[in-house]
Short mmCIF file of C-alpha atoms in Angstrom, two decimals:
data_model
loop_
_atom_site.label_atom_id
_atom_site.label_comp_id
_atom_site.label_asym_id
_atom_site.label_seq_id
_atom_site.Cartn_x
_atom_site.Cartn_y
_atom_site.Cartn_z
CA MET A 1 44.92 -47.57 38.93
CA ASN A 2 43.75 -51.24 39.58
CA LYS A 3 43.18 -53.78 42.78
CA LYS A 4 46.57 -55.73 40.74
CA ASP A 5 48.55 -52.44 41.30
CA TRP A 6 47.57 -52.33 45.20
CA VAL A 7 50.97 -54.27 47.36
CA ALA A 8 51.84 -54.95 50.85
CA THR A 9 54.00 -52.22 51.54
CA GLY A 10 55.73 -49.65 49.20
CA VAL A 11 54.79 -45.92 48.20
CA PRO A 12 51.29 -45.01 50.16
CA PHE A 13 48.05 -45.28 47.80
CA PHE A 14 45.57 -42.36 49.48
CA ARG A 15 41.43 -42.31 48.55
CA THR A 16 39.41 -39.73 49.36
CA ARG A 17 38.94 -41.26 53.52
CA GLU A 18 43.01 -40.50 53.93
CA ILE A 19 42.86 -36.81 51.97
CA VAL A 20 40.37 -36.37 54.50
CA GLN A 21 42.20 -37.25 57.40
CA LEU A 22 45.29 -35.40 55.99
CA SER A 23 43.03 -31.96 55.48
CA LYS A 24 42.36 -32.68 59.46
CA PHE A 25 45.45 -34.33 60.75
CA GLY A 26 48.59 -33.51 58.58
CA ILE A 27 48.65 -37.70 58.71
CA CYS A 28 46.32 -40.52 58.28
CA ASP A 29 46.29 -44.25 58.51
CA ASN A 30 47.11 -45.62 55.19
CA GLU A 31 46.92 -49.46 54.33
CA LEU A 32 46.77 -49.78 50.72
CA PHE A 33 50.86 -48.85 48.48
CA ILE A 34 52.31 -48.99 44.90
CA SER A 35 54.94 -50.71 44.01
CA GLU A 36 58.22 -48.18 43.66
CA ARG A 37 59.15 -48.69 40.36
CA LEU A 38 55.19 -48.37 39.06
CA TYR A 39 55.72 -45.21 42.05
CA ASP A 40 58.43 -43.74 39.44
CA GLU A 41 56.89 -45.11 36.09
CA LEU A 42 54.46 -41.85 37.00
CA ILE A 43 56.21 -39.77 38.05
CA SER A 44 56.89 -39.29 34.27
CA SER A 45 53.49 -39.03 33.41
CA GLY A 46 53.99 -35.65 35.27
CA THR A 47 50.74 -37.00 37.36
CA VAL A 48 52.76 -37.49 40.95
CA PRO A 49 51.78 -35.08 43.65
CA GLU A 50 54.41 -31.98 43.93
CA LYS A 51 54.88 -29.53 46.61
CA ASN A 52 52.20 -26.79 46.41
CA ASP A 53 50.26 -29.16 44.57
CA VAL A 54 46.48 -29.08 46.31
CA MET A 55 44.62 -32.74 46.34
CA LEU A 56 41.02 -32.64 46.21
CA THR A 57 38.61 -35.58 47.44
CA GLY A 58 35.55 -35.47 44.68
CA VAL A 59 33.54 -38.16 45.91
CA GLY A 60 32.14 -38.80 49.61
CA THR A 61 32.28 -35.63 51.63
CA ILE A 62 33.73 -33.28 47.93
CA GLY A 63 35.76 -30.99 48.09
CA ILE A 64 38.15 -31.42 50.53
CA PRO A 65 41.63 -30.05 50.84
CA TYR A 66 45.15 -31.06 50.89
CA VAL A 67 48.10 -29.41 50.18
CA VAL A 68 50.96 -30.86 49.31
CA ILE A 69 53.61 -30.28 51.40
CA GLU A 70 57.89 -30.82 50.90
CA HIS A 71 58.85 -34.65 51.39
CA ASP A 72 55.21 -36.19 50.73
CA ARG A 73 55.39 -38.81 48.43
CA PHE A 74 52.23 -40.87 47.64
CA TYR A 75 49.91 -40.85 44.57
CA PHE A 76 45.94 -41.53 44.40
CA LYS A 77 42.83 -42.94 43.37
CA ASP A 78 42.15 -40.46 40.37
CA ALA A 79 38.43 -41.83 40.09
CA SER A 80 37.59 -39.93 43.26
CA VAL A 81 40.37 -37.61 44.55
CA LEU A 82 41.68 -34.33 42.07
CA ILE A 83 44.58 -32.88 41.94
CA PHE A 84 45.06 -29.20 41.47
CA LYS A 85 48.36 -28.79 39.70
CA ASN A 86 49.67 -25.91 40.57
CA ILE A 87 51.93 -25.18 37.28
CA PHE A 88 51.39 -21.52 38.20
CA ASN A 89 52.29 -20.91 41.82
CA LEU A 90 50.14 -19.48 42.88
CA TRP A 91 50.42 -18.79 46.80
CA PRO A 92 48.92 -22.50 47.89
CA ASN A 93 47.97 -21.67 51.69
CA TYR A 94 45.90 -19.23 50.22
CA LEU A 95 44.05 -21.82 47.63
CA ASP A 96 43.63 -23.39 51.07
CA LEU A 97 41.70 -21.00 52.46
CA PHE A 98 39.61 -20.82 49.32
CA PHE A 99 38.86 -24.47 49.02
CA ARG A 100 37.31 -24.20 53.38
CA SER A 101 35.67 -21.06 52.48
CA PRO A 102 31.88 -20.98 51.72
CA CYS A 103 32.63 -19.29 48.09
CA TRP A 104 33.43 -22.82 47.34
CA ILE A 105 31.70 -25.18 49.39
CA GLU A 106 28.52 -23.34 47.48
CA GLN A 107 28.92 -23.42 43.84
CA ILE A 108 30.58 -27.71 43.96
CA HIS A 109 26.52 -27.64 46.18
CA ASP A 110 24.95 -26.22 43.51
CA GLY A 111 22.56 -28.48 42.04
CA SER A 112 22.28 -26.01 38.59
CA MET A 113 25.71 -27.57 37.77
CA GLY A 114 24.03 -30.21 36.57
CA THR A 115 24.00 -33.25 38.57
CA THR A 116 22.08 -35.70 41.16
CA VAL A 117 25.43 -37.44 42.28
CA HIS A 118 27.41 -35.99 44.79
CA THR A 119 30.55 -36.66 43.13
CA LEU A 120 33.09 -33.81 41.68
CA THR A 121 34.98 -34.04 38.60
CA ILE A 122 37.53 -32.49 36.36
CA VAL A 123 35.31 -31.00 34.99
CA ARG A 124 32.90 -29.48 37.18
CA ALA A 125 36.05 -28.05 39.78
CA ASN A 126 37.09 -27.10 35.87
CA ALA A 127 34.04 -24.32 36.16
CA ILE A 128 34.01 -23.57 39.15
CA LYS A 129 35.62 -19.45 39.80
CA ILE A 130 37.47 -18.87 41.73
CA PRO A 131 39.00 -15.03 42.76
CA ILE A 132 42.36 -15.07 42.35
CA PRO A 133 43.94 -11.16 44.28
CA PRO A 134 47.61 -10.20 43.23
CA ALA A 135 50.05 -12.36 44.34
CA GLU A 136 51.25 -10.38 47.48
CA GLU A 137 48.23 -9.40 48.51
CA GLN A 138 47.32 -13.34 48.52
CA LEU A 139 50.34 -13.11 51.25
CA ARG A 140 48.53 -10.57 53.12
CA ILE A 141 45.26 -12.17 53.19
CA VAL A 142 46.91 -15.36 54.73
CA ALA A 143 48.50 -13.55 57.07
CA LYS A 144 45.71 -11.58 58.73
CA VAL A 145 43.17 -14.83 58.59
CA GLY A 146 45.67 -16.40 60.64
CA GLU A 147 45.97 -13.69 62.62
CA LEU A 148 41.50 -14.65 63.25
CA MET A 149 41.03 -17.42 63.32
CA ALA A 150 43.84 -17.84 66.31
CA LEU A 151 41.28 -14.93 67.95
CA CYS A 152 38.52 -17.25 67.31
CA ASP A 153 40.35 -20.03 69.30
CA GLN A 154 41.04 -17.48 71.77
CA LEU A 155 37.68 -16.59 72.53
CA GLU A 156 36.23 -20.29 71.90
CA GLN A 157 38.37 -20.95 74.68
CA CYS A 158 37.21 -18.00 76.63
CA SER A 159 32.99 -19.11 76.18
CA GLU A 160 34.63 -22.84 76.80
CA SER A 161 35.40 -21.38 80.48
CA GLN A 162 32.21 -18.83 80.73
CA LEU A 163 30.22 -21.83 79.91
CA SER A 164 32.16 -23.96 82.83
CA ALA A 165 31.53 -21.65 85.15
CA HIS A 166 28.31 -20.64 84.12
CA GLN A 167 27.69 -24.77 84.37
CA THR A 168 29.09 -24.66 88.28
CA LEU A 169 26.60 -21.62 89.41
CA VAL A 170 23.22 -23.45 88.45
CA GLU A 171 24.62 -26.31 89.94
CA THR A 172 25.33 -24.97 93.28
CA LEU A 173 22.32 -22.46 92.34
CA LEU A 174 19.80 -25.67 91.70
CA ALA A 175 21.11 -27.50 95.16
CA THR A 176 20.59 -25.46 97.13
CA LEU A 177 16.62 -26.51 96.58
CA THR A 178 17.76 -29.81 96.92
CA ASP A 179 19.52 -29.12 100.40
CA SER A 180 15.98 -27.35 101.39
CA THR A 181 14.57 -28.95 104.60
CA ASP A 182 11.46 -28.75 103.69
CA ALA A 183 8.60 -27.11 101.36
CA ASP A 184 9.12 -23.22 103.34
CA LYS A 185 12.59 -23.14 102.86
CA LEU A 186 12.45 -24.34 99.53
CA ALA A 187 10.31 -21.16 98.61
CA GLN A 188 12.62 -18.82 99.87
CA ASN A 189 15.60 -20.57 98.12
CA TRP A 190 12.80 -20.62 95.10
CA ALA A 191 12.84 -17.27 94.93
CA ARG A 192 15.50 -16.12 95.35
CA LEU A 193 17.03 -17.83 91.97
CA SER A 194 13.35 -17.38 89.76
CA THR A 195 14.71 -13.52 89.95
CA HIS A 196 17.72 -14.58 87.81
CA PHE A 197 16.24 -16.96 85.76
CA ASP A 198 16.89 -15.14 82.16
CA THR A 199 20.70 -15.49 82.96
CA LEU A 200 21.01 -18.70 84.46
CA PHE A 201 19.12 -21.02 82.81
CA THR A 202 19.72 -20.02 78.76
CA THR A 203 21.26 -22.98 77.67
CA GLU A 204 19.58 -26.21 76.84
CA ALA A 205 21.84 -27.59 79.27
CA SER A 206 21.05 -25.20 82.17
CA ILE A 207 17.52 -25.98 81.24
CA ASP A 208 17.26 -29.64 81.23
CA ALA A 209 19.16 -29.23 85.03
CA LEU A 210 16.04 -27.60 86.34
CA LYS A 211 13.79 -29.89 84.87
CA GLN A 212 15.89 -32.85 86.45
CA THR A 213 15.75 -30.50 89.86
CA ILE A 214 11.47 -30.30 90.08
CA LEU A 215 11.87 -33.90 89.30
CA GLN A 216 14.44 -34.31 92.41
CA LEU A 217 12.33 -32.15 94.43
CA ALA A 218 8.90 -33.72 92.82
CA VAL A 219 10.07 -37.16 94.11
CA MET A 220 12.22 -35.67 97.57
CA GLY A 221 9.00 -34.73 98.77
CA LYS A 222 10.08 -31.14 99.38
CA LEU A 223 7.90 -28.90 96.62
CA VAL A 224 4.72 -29.38 98.19
CA SER A 225 3.95 -29.21 101.67
CA GLN A 226 2.79 -32.04 103.71
CA ASP A 227 -0.53 -32.17 105.40
CA PRO A 228 -0.85 -34.21 108.36
CA SER A 229 -4.38 -35.11 107.69
CA ASP A 230 -2.75 -37.51 104.94
CA GLU A 231 -3.18 -40.83 105.31
CA PRO A 232 0.40 -42.16 105.98
CA ALA A 233 2.21 -44.76 103.43
CA SER A 234 3.06 -47.29 105.34
CA ALA A 235 -1.08 -47.80 106.19
CA LEU A 236 -1.04 -47.97 102.00
CA LEU A 237 1.92 -51.01 102.21
CA GLU A 238 -0.19 -52.44 105.83
CA ARG A 239 -3.65 -52.96 103.63
CA ILE A 240 -1.14 -54.06 100.17
CA ALA A 241 0.48 -56.81 102.66
CA ALA A 242 -2.36 -58.33 103.69
CA GLU A 243 -3.84 -58.11 100.44
CA LYS A 244 -0.69 -60.71 98.97
CA ALA A 245 -1.68 -62.70 102.34
CA LEU A 246 -5.06 -63.04 101.21
CA LEU A 247 -4.26 -63.64 97.48
CA VAL A 248 -1.53 -66.24 98.29
CA LYS A 249 -4.18 -68.13 100.86
CA GLU A 250 -6.12 -68.64 98.27
CA LYS A 251 -3.66 -69.50 95.89
CA LYS A 252 -4.01 -66.71 93.34
CA ILE A 253 -0.49 -66.12 93.85
CA LYS A 254 2.23 -67.89 94.27
CA LYS A 255 4.35 -66.97 97.72
CA GLU A 256 7.25 -65.71 97.12
CA LYS A 257 11.10 -65.53 98.61
CA PRO A 258 10.81 -62.19 101.42
CA LEU A 259 12.73 -58.75 99.77
CA PRO A 260 15.84 -57.83 101.94
CA GLU A 261 15.48 -54.46 103.45
CA ILE A 262 16.20 -51.35 103.05
CA SER A 263 19.42 -50.40 104.79
CA GLU A 264 19.44 -47.34 106.11
CA ASN A 265 23.15 -46.94 103.77
CA GLU A 266 20.73 -48.16 100.44
CA LYS A 267 18.64 -45.30 100.94
CA PRO A 268 19.68 -42.00 98.92
CA PHE A 269 17.65 -39.34 101.14
CA GLU A 270 15.98 -38.52 103.91
CA LEU A 271 11.61 -38.79 103.70
CA PRO A 272 9.77 -36.70 105.02
CA LYS A 273 7.52 -37.34 107.91
CA GLY A 274 4.04 -39.87 105.92
CA TRP A 275 6.42 -41.12 103.22
CA GLU A 276 7.76 -44.69 103.14
CA TRP A 277 11.12 -46.35 101.71
CA CYS A 278 9.74 -49.30 100.02
CA ARG A 279 11.11 -52.44 97.52
CA LEU A 280 8.79 -52.59 94.14
CA GLY A 281 8.45 -56.43 94.00
CA ALA A 282 6.35 -55.70 97.55
CA LEU A 283 3.86 -53.08 95.78
CA MET A 284 2.74 -56.38 93.56
CA PRO A 285 3.41 -55.30 90.38
CA GLN A 286 2.62 -57.69 87.69
CA PHE A 287 4.91 -56.98 84.32
CA GLN A 288 4.06 -58.45 80.72
CA ASN A 289 5.68 -57.83 77.56
CA GLY A 290 4.09 -56.60 74.46
CA ALA A 291 2.39 -58.43 71.16
CA SER A 292 4.95 -60.01 68.99
CA SER A 293 2.62 -59.99 66.36
CA ARG A 294 2.62 -58.31 63.47
CA GLY A 295 -1.17 -59.23 63.09
CA ASP A 296 -3.12 -62.60 62.82
CA SER A 297 -4.83 -64.35 60.23
CA GLY A 298 -8.77 -63.85 61.40
CA GLY A 299 -7.96 -61.66 64.46
CA ILE A 300 -10.19 -58.84 65.35
CA PRO A 301 -8.94 -54.94 63.96
CA ILE A 302 -7.03 -53.33 67.13
CA THR A 303 -5.03 -50.69 68.02
CA VAL A 304 -1.25 -51.89 68.89
CA LEU A 305 0.20 -48.59 70.06
CA ARG A 306 4.57 -48.26 68.68
CA LEU A 307 6.82 -46.28 70.81
CA ALA A 308 5.54 -43.08 67.73
CA ASP A 309 2.18 -43.40 69.95
CA ILE A 310 4.48 -41.81 73.01
CA LYS A 311 3.80 -37.81 72.68
CA ASP A 312 5.20 -35.99 75.92
CA TRP A 313 5.06 -38.57 77.94
CA LYS A 314 1.44 -39.53 77.02
CA VAL A 315 -0.27 -41.71 75.20
CA SER A 316 -1.51 -40.84 72.58
CA LEU A 317 -4.35 -41.84 69.76
CA ALA A 318 -4.02 -39.17 67.17
CA ASP A 319 -2.11 -40.99 64.45
CA THR A 320 -2.09 -44.78 65.16
CA ARG A 321 -1.67 -48.10 63.00
CA GLU A 322 -3.94 -51.27 63.28
CA LEU A 323 -3.13 -54.84 63.09
CA SER A 324 -5.65 -57.73 63.33
CA ILE A 325 -4.95 -59.66 66.20
CA ASP A 326 -6.43 -62.89 67.64
CA SER A 327 -9.17 -62.22 71.14
CA LYS A 328 -7.04 -64.12 73.62
CA SER A 329 -3.46 -61.91 72.89
CA ILE A 330 -6.71 -59.07 73.01
CA ASP A 331 -7.05 -59.95 76.41
CA LYS A 332 -3.33 -60.09 76.94
CA TYR A 333 -2.03 -57.58 76.09
CA SER A 334 -4.76 -54.63 77.18
CA LEU A 335 -4.49 -51.27 79.01
CA GLU A 336 -6.57 -50.65 81.72
CA LYS A 337 -6.61 -47.79 83.39
CA GLY A 338 -3.66 -47.05 85.95
CA ASP A 339 -1.73 -49.42 83.47
CA THR A 340 2.16 -48.47 83.12
CA LEU A 341 3.74 -48.64 80.18
CA ILE A 342 7.69 -49.12 80.43
CA ILE A 343 9.54 -48.72 77.36
CA ARG A 344 12.15 -51.66 77.33
CA VAL A 345 14.01 -51.51 73.12
CA ASN A 346 13.70 -49.01 70.20
CA GLY A 347 14.81 -46.50 71.55
CA SER A 348 18.02 -44.46 73.03
CA SER A 349 19.51 -44.56 76.39
CA ASP A 350 17.41 -41.77 77.93
CA ILE A 351 13.86 -43.54 76.62
CA VAL A 352 14.39 -46.56 77.99
CA GLY A 353 13.00 -47.66 81.55
CA ARG A 354 11.00 -44.61 80.89
CA PHE A 355 7.28 -44.67 83.05
CA ILE A 356 3.90 -43.69 80.62
CA GLY A 357 0.76 -43.93 82.86
CA CYS A 358 -2.37 -44.80 81.73
CA ASP A 359 -5.02 -42.01 82.25
CA GLU A 360 -7.79 -44.37 81.12
CA ASN A 361 -8.94 -48.08 79.96
CA TYR A 362 -7.78 -48.19 76.11
CA ASP A 363 -9.57 -49.60 72.88
CA ALA A 364 -6.04 -50.50 72.02
CA ILE A 365 -3.01 -53.41 73.07
CA TYR A 366 0.52 -52.07 72.95
CA CYS A 367 3.85 -53.76 70.34
CA ASP A 368 6.53 -55.17 72.21
CA HIS A 369 8.36 -52.60 72.93
CA PHE A 370 7.10 -51.81 76.03
CA ILE A 371 6.39 -53.79 78.72
CA ARG A 372 2.96 -53.41 80.81
CA MET A 373 3.13 -52.91 85.03
CA ARG A 374 -0.17 -53.47 86.59
CA PHE A 375 -1.12 -53.12 90.08
CA LEU A 376 -3.22 -55.40 92.06
CA VAL A 377 -3.64 -52.78 94.50
CA GLU A 378 -4.14 -48.88 93.67
CA VAL A 379 -0.32 -47.75 94.72
CA PHE A 380 0.05 -44.83 92.96
CA ASN A 381 -1.38 -41.70 90.50
CA THR A 382 -0.24 -42.53 87.61
CA ARG A 383 1.80 -38.97 86.57
CA TYR A 384 3.00 -39.30 90.03
CA LEU A 385 4.39 -42.46 88.71
CA SER A 386 5.78 -40.94 85.24
CA LEU A 387 7.89 -38.73 87.16
CA LEU A 388 9.05 -41.16 89.72
CA GLY A 389 10.26 -42.70 86.27
CA SER A 390 11.33 -39.26 84.97
CA SER A 391 13.68 -38.49 87.94
CA ASN A 392 16.86 -39.09 88.78
CA ILE A 393 16.58 -41.69 91.49
CA VAL A 394 14.98 -44.26 88.64
CA ARG A 395 16.82 -43.00 85.64
CA SER A 396 20.57 -43.31 88.12
CA HIS A 397 19.27 -46.95 88.73
CA VAL A 398 17.81 -47.88 85.11
CA GLN A 399 21.09 -46.25 83.99
CA ASN A 400 23.06 -49.09 86.48
CA LEU A 401 20.83 -52.15 85.48
CA LYS A 402 21.71 -51.25 81.96
CA ARG A 403 25.26 -51.73 82.71
CA GLN A 404 25.42 -54.78 84.49
CA ALA A 405 23.52 -56.26 81.84
CA ASN A 406 26.54 -54.76 79.62
#
């Protein structure tokens, strides 16, 4: 069968793709056809699919079965689909069970079949060993499998219902933590929750929810007790404002348009005494995209940090690479203690926008997968900033920015 035989309308012509769809859903969307005249000629050859024949995919996802039913009318691409002509009237539903079983799958994927190409040929198919039970037993097997599969479906629905209920319980109990009014109340709620850790936190989703709750408690000021002797954040903001005014006066930075005040409606939660809400821009961050160079002629060998060098949200120098970079670029993309790298590209939606704190001066620069954030005045502990970047308050803001960009 060649492309020249295809026509705009007529008898459907199926490839592996269509057989897989039929096997899964019982229907398929088809775009290829052959003429009625050609189909009539093929009927006389004895290769046209008939009721109870089994079609098998021979390329790609090999060995997927489809049992031909009454009124099916199609032909197939013989280079990619095999036909099992059921001339001895074996029970087709039993054959379908076999062609979906591990016994069949393991044999067709067995390396000892003597080919490195992922195909199922007639020669290979003929060598497959098939267990054939008595005809009457085939009927009983099919009936029993149907009964047990229905039970599996019920168990699956039950498991999904239980999982949903479990997730609701976890969310409700974790909410009692974030709703705690202070660290003492949190400690009481945490103590009650911790006695049931082994039954509550048994799924990946529930553990992720617990981690996010811990981060949220941290940035809400509820994870540790406040010390009245600590200098309030307002004093730090006043120093930053004074430093900014001095830099503007000395013409080291340009005077910027004042940032809008944060309205009460914008504040996602109430902060404890000594904390302050402020916009990031008020802290005088300086941003610098990373180096895009893949090496400069006559440059100096230096480590260039990549996404692969971030382990557990920290910089790792265990397996870095070096490039020759010119000295001006080394100065431009340097990394100092207190700097923060922000992942900007080449990562999943969960990774982009994460903060990586620099706990020391690095003899390295960073590639254009990152943005460097540097503050002119020491504002944050870098590890606290990394926690802030992983919290829901920042992650949700990053996701909103990405949606707006798209």
